[in-house]
XYZ file of N, CA, C and O in Angstrom:
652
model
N -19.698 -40.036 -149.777
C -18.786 -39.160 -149.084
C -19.471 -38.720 -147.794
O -20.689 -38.596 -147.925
N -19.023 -38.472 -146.667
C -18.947 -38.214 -145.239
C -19.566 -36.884 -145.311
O -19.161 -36.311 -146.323
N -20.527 -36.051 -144.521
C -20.707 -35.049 -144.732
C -19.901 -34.243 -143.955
O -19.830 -33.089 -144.377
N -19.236 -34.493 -142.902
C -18.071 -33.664 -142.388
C -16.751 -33.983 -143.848
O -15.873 -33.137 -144.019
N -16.806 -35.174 -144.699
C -15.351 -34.363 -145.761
C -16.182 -33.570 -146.585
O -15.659 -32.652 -147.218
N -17.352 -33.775 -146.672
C -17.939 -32.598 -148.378
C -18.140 -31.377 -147.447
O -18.261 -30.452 -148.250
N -18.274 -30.701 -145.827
C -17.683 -29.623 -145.441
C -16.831 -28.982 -145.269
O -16.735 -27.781 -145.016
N -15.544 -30.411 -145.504
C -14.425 -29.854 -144.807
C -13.818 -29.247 -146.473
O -13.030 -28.309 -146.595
N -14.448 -30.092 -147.698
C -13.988 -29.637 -149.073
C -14.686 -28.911 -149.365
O -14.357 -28.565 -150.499
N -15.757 -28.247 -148.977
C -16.124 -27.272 -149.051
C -15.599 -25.623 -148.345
O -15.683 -24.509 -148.862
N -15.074 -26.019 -147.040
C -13.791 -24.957 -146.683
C -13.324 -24.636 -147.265
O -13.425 -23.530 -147.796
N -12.257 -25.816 -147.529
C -11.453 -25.771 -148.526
C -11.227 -24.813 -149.126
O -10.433 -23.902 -148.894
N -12.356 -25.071 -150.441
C -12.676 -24.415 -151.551
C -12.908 -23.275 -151.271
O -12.303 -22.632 -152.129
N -13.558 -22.378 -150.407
C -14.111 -20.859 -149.907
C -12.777 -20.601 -149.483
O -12.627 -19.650 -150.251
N -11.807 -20.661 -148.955
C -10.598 -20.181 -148.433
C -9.863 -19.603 -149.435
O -9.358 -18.495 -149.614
N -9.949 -20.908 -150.206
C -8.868 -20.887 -151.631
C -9.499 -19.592 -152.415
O -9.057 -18.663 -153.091
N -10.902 -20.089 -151.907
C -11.526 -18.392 -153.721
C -11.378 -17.646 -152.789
O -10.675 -16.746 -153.248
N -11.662 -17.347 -151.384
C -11.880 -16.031 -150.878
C -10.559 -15.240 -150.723
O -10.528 -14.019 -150.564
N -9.207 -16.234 -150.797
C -7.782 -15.563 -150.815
C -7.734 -15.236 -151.988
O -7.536 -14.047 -152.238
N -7.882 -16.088 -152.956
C -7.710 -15.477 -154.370
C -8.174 -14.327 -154.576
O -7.444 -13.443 -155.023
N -9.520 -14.104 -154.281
C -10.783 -12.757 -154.332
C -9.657 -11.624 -153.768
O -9.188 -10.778 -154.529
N -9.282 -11.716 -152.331
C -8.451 -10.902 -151.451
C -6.862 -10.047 -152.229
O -6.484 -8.878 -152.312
N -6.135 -11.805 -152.812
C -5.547 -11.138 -153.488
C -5.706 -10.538 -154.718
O -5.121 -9.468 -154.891
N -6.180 -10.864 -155.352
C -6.981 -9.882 -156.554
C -6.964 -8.336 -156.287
O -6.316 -7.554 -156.983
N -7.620 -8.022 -155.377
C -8.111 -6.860 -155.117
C -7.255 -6.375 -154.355
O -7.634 -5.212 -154.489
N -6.329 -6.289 -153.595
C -4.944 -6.258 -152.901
C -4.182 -6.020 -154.211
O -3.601 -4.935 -154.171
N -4.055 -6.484 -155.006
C -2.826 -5.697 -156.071
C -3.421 -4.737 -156.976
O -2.805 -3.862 -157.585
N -5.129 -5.051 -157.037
C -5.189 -3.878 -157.757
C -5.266 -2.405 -157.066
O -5.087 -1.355 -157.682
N -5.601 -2.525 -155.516
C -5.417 -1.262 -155.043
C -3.944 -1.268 -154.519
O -3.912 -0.278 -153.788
N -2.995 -1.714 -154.501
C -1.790 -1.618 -154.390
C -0.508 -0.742 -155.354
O 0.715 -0.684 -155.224
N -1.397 -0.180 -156.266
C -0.525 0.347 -157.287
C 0.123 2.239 -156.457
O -0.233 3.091 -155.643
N 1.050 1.972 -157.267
C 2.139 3.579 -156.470
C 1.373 4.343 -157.124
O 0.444 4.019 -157.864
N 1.950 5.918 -156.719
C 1.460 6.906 -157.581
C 1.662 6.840 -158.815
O 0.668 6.613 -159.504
N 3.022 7.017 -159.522
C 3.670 6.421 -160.485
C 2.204 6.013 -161.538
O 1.569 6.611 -162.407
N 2.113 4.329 -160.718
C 1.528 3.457 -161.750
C -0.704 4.386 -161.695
O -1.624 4.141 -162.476
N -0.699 5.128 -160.744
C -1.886 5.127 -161.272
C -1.915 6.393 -162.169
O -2.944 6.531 -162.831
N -1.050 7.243 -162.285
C -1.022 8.198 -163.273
C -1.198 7.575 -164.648
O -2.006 7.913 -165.513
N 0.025 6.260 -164.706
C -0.452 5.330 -165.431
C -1.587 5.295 -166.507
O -1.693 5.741 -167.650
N -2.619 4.373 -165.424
C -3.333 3.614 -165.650
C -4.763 5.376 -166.099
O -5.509 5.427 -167.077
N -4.633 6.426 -165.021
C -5.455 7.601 -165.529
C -4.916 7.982 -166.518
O -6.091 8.041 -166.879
N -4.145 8.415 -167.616
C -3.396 8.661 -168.395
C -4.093 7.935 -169.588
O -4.387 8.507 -170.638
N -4.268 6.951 -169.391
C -5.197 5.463 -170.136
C -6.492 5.938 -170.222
O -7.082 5.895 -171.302
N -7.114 6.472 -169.033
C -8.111 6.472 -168.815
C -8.695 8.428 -169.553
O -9.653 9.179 -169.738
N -7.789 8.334 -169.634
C -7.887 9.990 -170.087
C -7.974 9.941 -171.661
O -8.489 10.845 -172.318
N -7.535 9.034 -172.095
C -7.560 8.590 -173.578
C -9.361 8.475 -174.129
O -10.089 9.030 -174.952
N -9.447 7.570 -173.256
C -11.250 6.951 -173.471
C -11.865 8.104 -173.256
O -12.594 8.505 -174.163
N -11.732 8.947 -171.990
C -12.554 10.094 -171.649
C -12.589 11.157 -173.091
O -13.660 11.417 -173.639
N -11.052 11.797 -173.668
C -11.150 12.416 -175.013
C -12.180 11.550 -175.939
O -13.354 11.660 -176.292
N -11.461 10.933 -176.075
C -12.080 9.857 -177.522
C -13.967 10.083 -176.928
O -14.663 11.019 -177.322
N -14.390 9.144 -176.081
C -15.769 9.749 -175.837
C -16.523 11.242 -176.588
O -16.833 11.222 -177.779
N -16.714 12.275 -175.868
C -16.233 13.691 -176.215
C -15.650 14.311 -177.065
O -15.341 15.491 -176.894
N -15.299 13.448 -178.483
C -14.241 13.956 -179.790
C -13.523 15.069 -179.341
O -13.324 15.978 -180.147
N -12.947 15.192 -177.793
C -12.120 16.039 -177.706
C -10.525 15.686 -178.231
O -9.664 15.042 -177.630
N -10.460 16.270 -179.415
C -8.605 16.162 -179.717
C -7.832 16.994 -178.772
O -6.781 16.424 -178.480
N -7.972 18.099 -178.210
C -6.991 18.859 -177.514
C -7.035 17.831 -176.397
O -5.969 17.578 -175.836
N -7.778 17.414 -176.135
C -7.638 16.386 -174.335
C -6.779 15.493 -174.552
O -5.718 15.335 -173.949
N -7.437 14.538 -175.896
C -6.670 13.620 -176.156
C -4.976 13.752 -176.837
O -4.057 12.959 -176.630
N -4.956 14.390 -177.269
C -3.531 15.137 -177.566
C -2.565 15.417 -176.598
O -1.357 15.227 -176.737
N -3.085 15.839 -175.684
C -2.379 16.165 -174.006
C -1.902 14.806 -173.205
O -1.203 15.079 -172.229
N -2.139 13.362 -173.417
C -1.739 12.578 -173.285
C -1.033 11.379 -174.317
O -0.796 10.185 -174.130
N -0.874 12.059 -175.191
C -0.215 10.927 -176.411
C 0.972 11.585 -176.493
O 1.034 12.762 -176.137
N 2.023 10.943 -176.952
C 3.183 11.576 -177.605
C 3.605 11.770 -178.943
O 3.375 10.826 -179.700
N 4.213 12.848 -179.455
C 4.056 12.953 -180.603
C 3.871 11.968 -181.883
O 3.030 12.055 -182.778
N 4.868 11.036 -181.713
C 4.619 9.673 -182.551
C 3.872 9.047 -182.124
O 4.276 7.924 -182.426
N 2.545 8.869 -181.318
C 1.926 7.792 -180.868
C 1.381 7.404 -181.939
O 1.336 8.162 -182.907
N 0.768 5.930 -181.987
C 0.124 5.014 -183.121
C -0.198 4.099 -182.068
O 0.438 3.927 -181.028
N -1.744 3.264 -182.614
C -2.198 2.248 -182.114
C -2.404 1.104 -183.475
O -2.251 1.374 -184.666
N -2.796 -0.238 -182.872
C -3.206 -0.801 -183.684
C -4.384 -1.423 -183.145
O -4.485 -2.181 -182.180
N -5.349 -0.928 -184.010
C -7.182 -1.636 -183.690
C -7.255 -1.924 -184.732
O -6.602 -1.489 -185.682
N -8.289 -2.921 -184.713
C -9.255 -3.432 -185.544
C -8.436 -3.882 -187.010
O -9.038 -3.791 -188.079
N -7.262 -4.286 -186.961
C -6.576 -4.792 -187.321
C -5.988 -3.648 -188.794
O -5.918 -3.865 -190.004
N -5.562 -2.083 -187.711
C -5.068 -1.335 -188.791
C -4.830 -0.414 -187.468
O -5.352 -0.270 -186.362
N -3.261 0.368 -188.542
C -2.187 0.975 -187.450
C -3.000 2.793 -187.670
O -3.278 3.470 -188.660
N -3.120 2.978 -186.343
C -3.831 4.941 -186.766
C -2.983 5.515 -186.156
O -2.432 4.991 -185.188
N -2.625 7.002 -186.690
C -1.996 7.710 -185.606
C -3.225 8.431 -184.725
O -4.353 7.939 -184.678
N -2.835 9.712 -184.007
C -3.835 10.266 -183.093
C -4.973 10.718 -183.698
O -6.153 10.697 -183.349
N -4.189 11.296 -185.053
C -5.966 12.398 -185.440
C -6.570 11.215 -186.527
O -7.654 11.420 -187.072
N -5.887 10.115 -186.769
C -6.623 9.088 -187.656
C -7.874 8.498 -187.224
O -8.958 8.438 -187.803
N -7.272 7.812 -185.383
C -8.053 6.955 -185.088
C -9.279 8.183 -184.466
O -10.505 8.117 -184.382
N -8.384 9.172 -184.136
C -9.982 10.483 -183.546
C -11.098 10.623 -184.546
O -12.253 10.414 -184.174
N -10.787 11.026 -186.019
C -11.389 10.713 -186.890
C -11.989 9.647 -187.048
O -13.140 9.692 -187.483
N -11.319 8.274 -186.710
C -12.480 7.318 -186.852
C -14.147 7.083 -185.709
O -15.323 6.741 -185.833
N -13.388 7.443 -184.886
C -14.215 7.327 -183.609
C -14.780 8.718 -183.665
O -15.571 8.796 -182.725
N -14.749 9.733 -184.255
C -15.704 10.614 -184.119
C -16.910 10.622 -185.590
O -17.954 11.271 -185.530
N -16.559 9.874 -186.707
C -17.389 9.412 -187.850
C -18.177 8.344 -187.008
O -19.388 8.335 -187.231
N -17.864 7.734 -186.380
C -18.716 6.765 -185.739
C -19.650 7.183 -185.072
O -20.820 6.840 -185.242
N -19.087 8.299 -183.890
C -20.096 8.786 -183.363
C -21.284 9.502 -184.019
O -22.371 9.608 -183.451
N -20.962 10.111 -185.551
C -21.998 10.747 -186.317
C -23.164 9.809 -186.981
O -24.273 9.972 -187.491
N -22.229 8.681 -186.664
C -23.103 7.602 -187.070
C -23.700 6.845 -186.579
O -23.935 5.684 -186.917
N -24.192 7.735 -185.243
C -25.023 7.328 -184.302
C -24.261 6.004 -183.187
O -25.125 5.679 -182.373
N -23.343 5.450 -183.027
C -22.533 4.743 -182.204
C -21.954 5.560 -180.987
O -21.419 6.669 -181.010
N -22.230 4.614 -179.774
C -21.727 5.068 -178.983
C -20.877 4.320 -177.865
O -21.479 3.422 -177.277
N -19.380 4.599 -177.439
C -18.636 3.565 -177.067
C -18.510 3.788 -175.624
O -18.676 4.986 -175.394
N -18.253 3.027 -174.428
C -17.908 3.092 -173.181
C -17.076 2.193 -172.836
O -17.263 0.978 -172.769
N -15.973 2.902 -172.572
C -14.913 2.585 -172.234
C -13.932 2.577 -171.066
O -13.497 3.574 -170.489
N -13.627 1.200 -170.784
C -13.122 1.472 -168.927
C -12.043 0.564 -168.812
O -12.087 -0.464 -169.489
N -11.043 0.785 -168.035
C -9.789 0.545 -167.499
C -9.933 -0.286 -166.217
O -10.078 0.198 -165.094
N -9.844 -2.290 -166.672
C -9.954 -2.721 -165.430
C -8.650 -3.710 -165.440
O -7.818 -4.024 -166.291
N -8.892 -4.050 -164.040
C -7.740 -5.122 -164.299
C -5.952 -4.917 -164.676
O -5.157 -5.652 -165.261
N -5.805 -3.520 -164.008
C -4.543 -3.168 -164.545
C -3.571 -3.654 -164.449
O -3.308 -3.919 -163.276
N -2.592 -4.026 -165.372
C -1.204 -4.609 -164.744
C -0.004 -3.463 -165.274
O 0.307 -3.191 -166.433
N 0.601 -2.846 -163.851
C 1.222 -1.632 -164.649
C 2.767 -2.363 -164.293
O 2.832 -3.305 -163.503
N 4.071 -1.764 -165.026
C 5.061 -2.018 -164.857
C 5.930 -0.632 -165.067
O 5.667 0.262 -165.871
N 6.507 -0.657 -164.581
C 7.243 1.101 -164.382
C 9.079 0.658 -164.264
O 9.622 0.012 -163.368
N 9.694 1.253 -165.468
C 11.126 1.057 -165.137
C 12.100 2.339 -165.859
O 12.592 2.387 -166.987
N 12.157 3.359 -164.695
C 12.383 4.974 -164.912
C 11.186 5.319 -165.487
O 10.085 5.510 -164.971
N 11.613 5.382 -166.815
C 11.133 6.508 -167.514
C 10.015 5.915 -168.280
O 9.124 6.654 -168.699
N 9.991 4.701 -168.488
C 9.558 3.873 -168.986
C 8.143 3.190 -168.908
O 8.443 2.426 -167.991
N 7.042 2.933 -169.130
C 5.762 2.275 -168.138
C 5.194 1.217 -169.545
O 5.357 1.370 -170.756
N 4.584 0.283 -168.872
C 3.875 -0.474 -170.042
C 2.521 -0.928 -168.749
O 2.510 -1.195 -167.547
N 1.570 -0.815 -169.789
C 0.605 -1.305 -168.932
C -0.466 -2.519 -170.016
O -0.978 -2.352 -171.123
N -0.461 -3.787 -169.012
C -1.982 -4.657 -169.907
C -3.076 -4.313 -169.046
O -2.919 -3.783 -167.946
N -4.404 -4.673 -169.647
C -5.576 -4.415 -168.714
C -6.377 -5.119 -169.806
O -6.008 -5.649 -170.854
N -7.961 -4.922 -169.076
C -8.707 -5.360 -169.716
C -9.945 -4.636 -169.636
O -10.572 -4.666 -168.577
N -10.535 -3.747 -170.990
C -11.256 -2.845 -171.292
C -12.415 -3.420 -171.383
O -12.690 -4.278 -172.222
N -13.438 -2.835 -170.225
C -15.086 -3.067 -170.176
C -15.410 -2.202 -170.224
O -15.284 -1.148 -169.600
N -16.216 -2.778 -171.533
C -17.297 -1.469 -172.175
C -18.466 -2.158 -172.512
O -18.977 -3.240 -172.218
N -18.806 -0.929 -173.415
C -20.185 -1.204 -174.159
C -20.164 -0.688 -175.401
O -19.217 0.075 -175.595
N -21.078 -0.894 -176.533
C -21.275 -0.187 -178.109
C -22.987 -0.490 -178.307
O -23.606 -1.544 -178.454
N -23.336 0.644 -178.251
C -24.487 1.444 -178.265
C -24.852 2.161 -179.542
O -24.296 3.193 -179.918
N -26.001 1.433 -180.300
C -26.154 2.143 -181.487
C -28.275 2.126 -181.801
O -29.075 1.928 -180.887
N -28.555 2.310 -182.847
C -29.790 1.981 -182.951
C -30.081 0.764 -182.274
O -30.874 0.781 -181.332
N -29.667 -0.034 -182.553
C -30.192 -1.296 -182.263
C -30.125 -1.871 -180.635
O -30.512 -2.846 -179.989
N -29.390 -0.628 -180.431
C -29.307 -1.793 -178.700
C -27.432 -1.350 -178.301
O -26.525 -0.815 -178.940
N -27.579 -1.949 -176.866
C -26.663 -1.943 -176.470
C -25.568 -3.357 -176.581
O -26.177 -4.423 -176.672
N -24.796 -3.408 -176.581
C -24.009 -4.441 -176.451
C -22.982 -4.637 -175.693
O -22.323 -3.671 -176.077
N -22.171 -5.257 -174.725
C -21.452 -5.160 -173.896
C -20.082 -5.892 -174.512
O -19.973 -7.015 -175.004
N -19.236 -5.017 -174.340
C -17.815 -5.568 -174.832
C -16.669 -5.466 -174.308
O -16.390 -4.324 -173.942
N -15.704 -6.450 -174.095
C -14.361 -6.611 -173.737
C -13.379 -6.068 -174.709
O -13.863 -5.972 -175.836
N -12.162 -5.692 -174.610
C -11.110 -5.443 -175.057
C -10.190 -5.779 -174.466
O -10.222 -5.536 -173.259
N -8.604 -6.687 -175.191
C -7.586 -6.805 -174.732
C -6.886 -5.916 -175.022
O -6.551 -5.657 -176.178
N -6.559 -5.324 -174.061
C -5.644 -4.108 -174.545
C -4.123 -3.733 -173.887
O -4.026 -4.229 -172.765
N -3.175 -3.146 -174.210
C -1.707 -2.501 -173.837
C -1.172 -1.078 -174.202
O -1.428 -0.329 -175.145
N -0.529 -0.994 -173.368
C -0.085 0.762 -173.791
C 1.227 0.543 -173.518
O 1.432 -0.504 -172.905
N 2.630 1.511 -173.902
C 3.441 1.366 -173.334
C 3.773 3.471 -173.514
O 3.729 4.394 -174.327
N 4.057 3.176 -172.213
C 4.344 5.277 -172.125
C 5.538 5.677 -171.715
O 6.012 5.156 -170.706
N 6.061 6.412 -172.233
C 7.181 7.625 -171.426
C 6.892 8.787 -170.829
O 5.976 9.535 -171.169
N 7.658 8.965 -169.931
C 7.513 10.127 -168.675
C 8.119 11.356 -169.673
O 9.327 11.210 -169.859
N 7.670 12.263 -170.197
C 8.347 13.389 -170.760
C 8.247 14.824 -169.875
O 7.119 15.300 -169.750
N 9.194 15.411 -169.361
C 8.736 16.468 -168.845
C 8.211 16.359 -167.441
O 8.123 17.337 -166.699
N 7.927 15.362 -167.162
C 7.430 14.580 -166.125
C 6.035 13.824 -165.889
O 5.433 13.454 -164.881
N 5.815 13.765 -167.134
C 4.047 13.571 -167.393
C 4.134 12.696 -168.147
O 4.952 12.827 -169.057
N 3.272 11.379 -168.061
C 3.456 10.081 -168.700
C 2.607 10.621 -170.316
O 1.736 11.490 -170.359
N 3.022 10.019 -171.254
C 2.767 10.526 -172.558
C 2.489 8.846 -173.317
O 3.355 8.056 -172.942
N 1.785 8.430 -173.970
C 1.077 7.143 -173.980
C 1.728 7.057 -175.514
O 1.212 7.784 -176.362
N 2.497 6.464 -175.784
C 3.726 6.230 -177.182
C 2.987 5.383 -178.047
O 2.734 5.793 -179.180
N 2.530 4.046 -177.608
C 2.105 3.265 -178.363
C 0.677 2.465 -177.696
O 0.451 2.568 -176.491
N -0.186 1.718 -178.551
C -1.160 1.102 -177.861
C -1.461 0.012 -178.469
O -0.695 -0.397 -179.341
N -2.994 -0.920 -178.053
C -2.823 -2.220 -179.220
C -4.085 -2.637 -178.420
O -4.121 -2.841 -177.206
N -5.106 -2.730 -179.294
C -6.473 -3.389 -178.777
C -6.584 -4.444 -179.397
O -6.316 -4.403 -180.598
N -7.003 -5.705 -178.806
C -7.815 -7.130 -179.631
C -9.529 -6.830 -178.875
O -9.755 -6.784 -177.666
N -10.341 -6.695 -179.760
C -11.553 -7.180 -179.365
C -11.665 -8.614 -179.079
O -11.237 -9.373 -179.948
N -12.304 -9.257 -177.715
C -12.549 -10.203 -177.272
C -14.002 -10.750 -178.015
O -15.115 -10.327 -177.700
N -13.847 -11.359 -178.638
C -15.034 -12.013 -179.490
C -16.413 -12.389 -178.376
O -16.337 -13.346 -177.606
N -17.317 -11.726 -178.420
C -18.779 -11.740 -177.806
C -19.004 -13.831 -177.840
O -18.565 -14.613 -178.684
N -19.801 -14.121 -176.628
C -19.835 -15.835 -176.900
C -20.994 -15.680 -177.740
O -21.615 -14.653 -177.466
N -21.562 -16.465 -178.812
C -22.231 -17.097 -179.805
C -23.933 -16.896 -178.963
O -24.155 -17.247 -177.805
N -24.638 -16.455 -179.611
C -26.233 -16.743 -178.720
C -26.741 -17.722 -178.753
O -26.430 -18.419 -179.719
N -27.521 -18.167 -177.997
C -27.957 -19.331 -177.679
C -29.203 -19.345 -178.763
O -29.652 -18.202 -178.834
N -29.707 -19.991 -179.380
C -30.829 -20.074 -180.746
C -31.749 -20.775 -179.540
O -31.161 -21.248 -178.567
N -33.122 -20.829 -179.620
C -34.045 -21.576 -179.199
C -35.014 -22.115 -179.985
O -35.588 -21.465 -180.859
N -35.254 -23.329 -179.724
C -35.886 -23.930 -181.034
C -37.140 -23.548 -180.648
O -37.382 -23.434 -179.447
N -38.353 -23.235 -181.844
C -39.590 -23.058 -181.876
C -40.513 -23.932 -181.843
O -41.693 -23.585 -181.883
């Protein structure tokens, strides 16, 4: 190959990722007010839960809220309870709101994203993904987080090294 075409496919290629990169980051700071109440609303969840604060976390759920983790349905003070036994049990979770995709119709909001964290215990830290969704209603005028739904993203396999 010509080294002016493996530059010119090399353009190419930097154009293509650097628009992609551009737009990426263009829709995620593109969100209305609306959608980032949203997406803080979400983020206000992790902040309680952190902090075993129930009154915080209470202030953004709605009365029926329920999630489903770890492949079982909790309501608010279930899953608080779980995540605050955890924390006694020396675990510690960090939890963050990236990648938002919000959708807003009235009253209505659903949001996907993708939760980067970490789980921190004796042994070490570990870094973890979550697939996650919410879907909320505006009550009163304040988005109230109805339902939710985490998949843990399975960690890749370690590499063994032979001795």
């Amino acid at each position: 190959m010509s080294s002016k075409l493996t530059m010119a496919l090399a353009v190419t290629f930097a154009l293509m990722f650097s628009t992609n990169v551009f737009t990426a980051r263009a829709q995620e700071k593109a969100l209305t007010s609306d959608q980032k109440q949203v997406v803080d609303t979400v983020s206000t969840v992790f902040t309680a839960a952190r902090a075993d604060d129930l009154a915080k976390f209470d202030s953004v759920i709605a009365s029926d809220f329920y999630i489903f983790d770890g492949g079982a349905r909790f309501n608010g003070d279930s899953i608080m309870a779980l995540i605050k036994a955890q924390h006694a049990a020396g675990k510690h979770y960090e939890w963050n709101v990236t990648e938002p995709d919000v959708h807003i119709s009235g009253n209505i909001a659903w949001i996907a994203y993708v939760n980067k964290g970490s789980i921190t215990d004796a042994s070490g830290t570990v870094n973890q993904n979550w697939l996650e969704s919410a879907f909320l209603e505006k009550q009163a005028g304040t988005w109230k987080i109805v339902f939710m739904h985490s998949t843990r993203v399975p960690n890749p396999p370690q590499e063994s090294h032979p001795k």
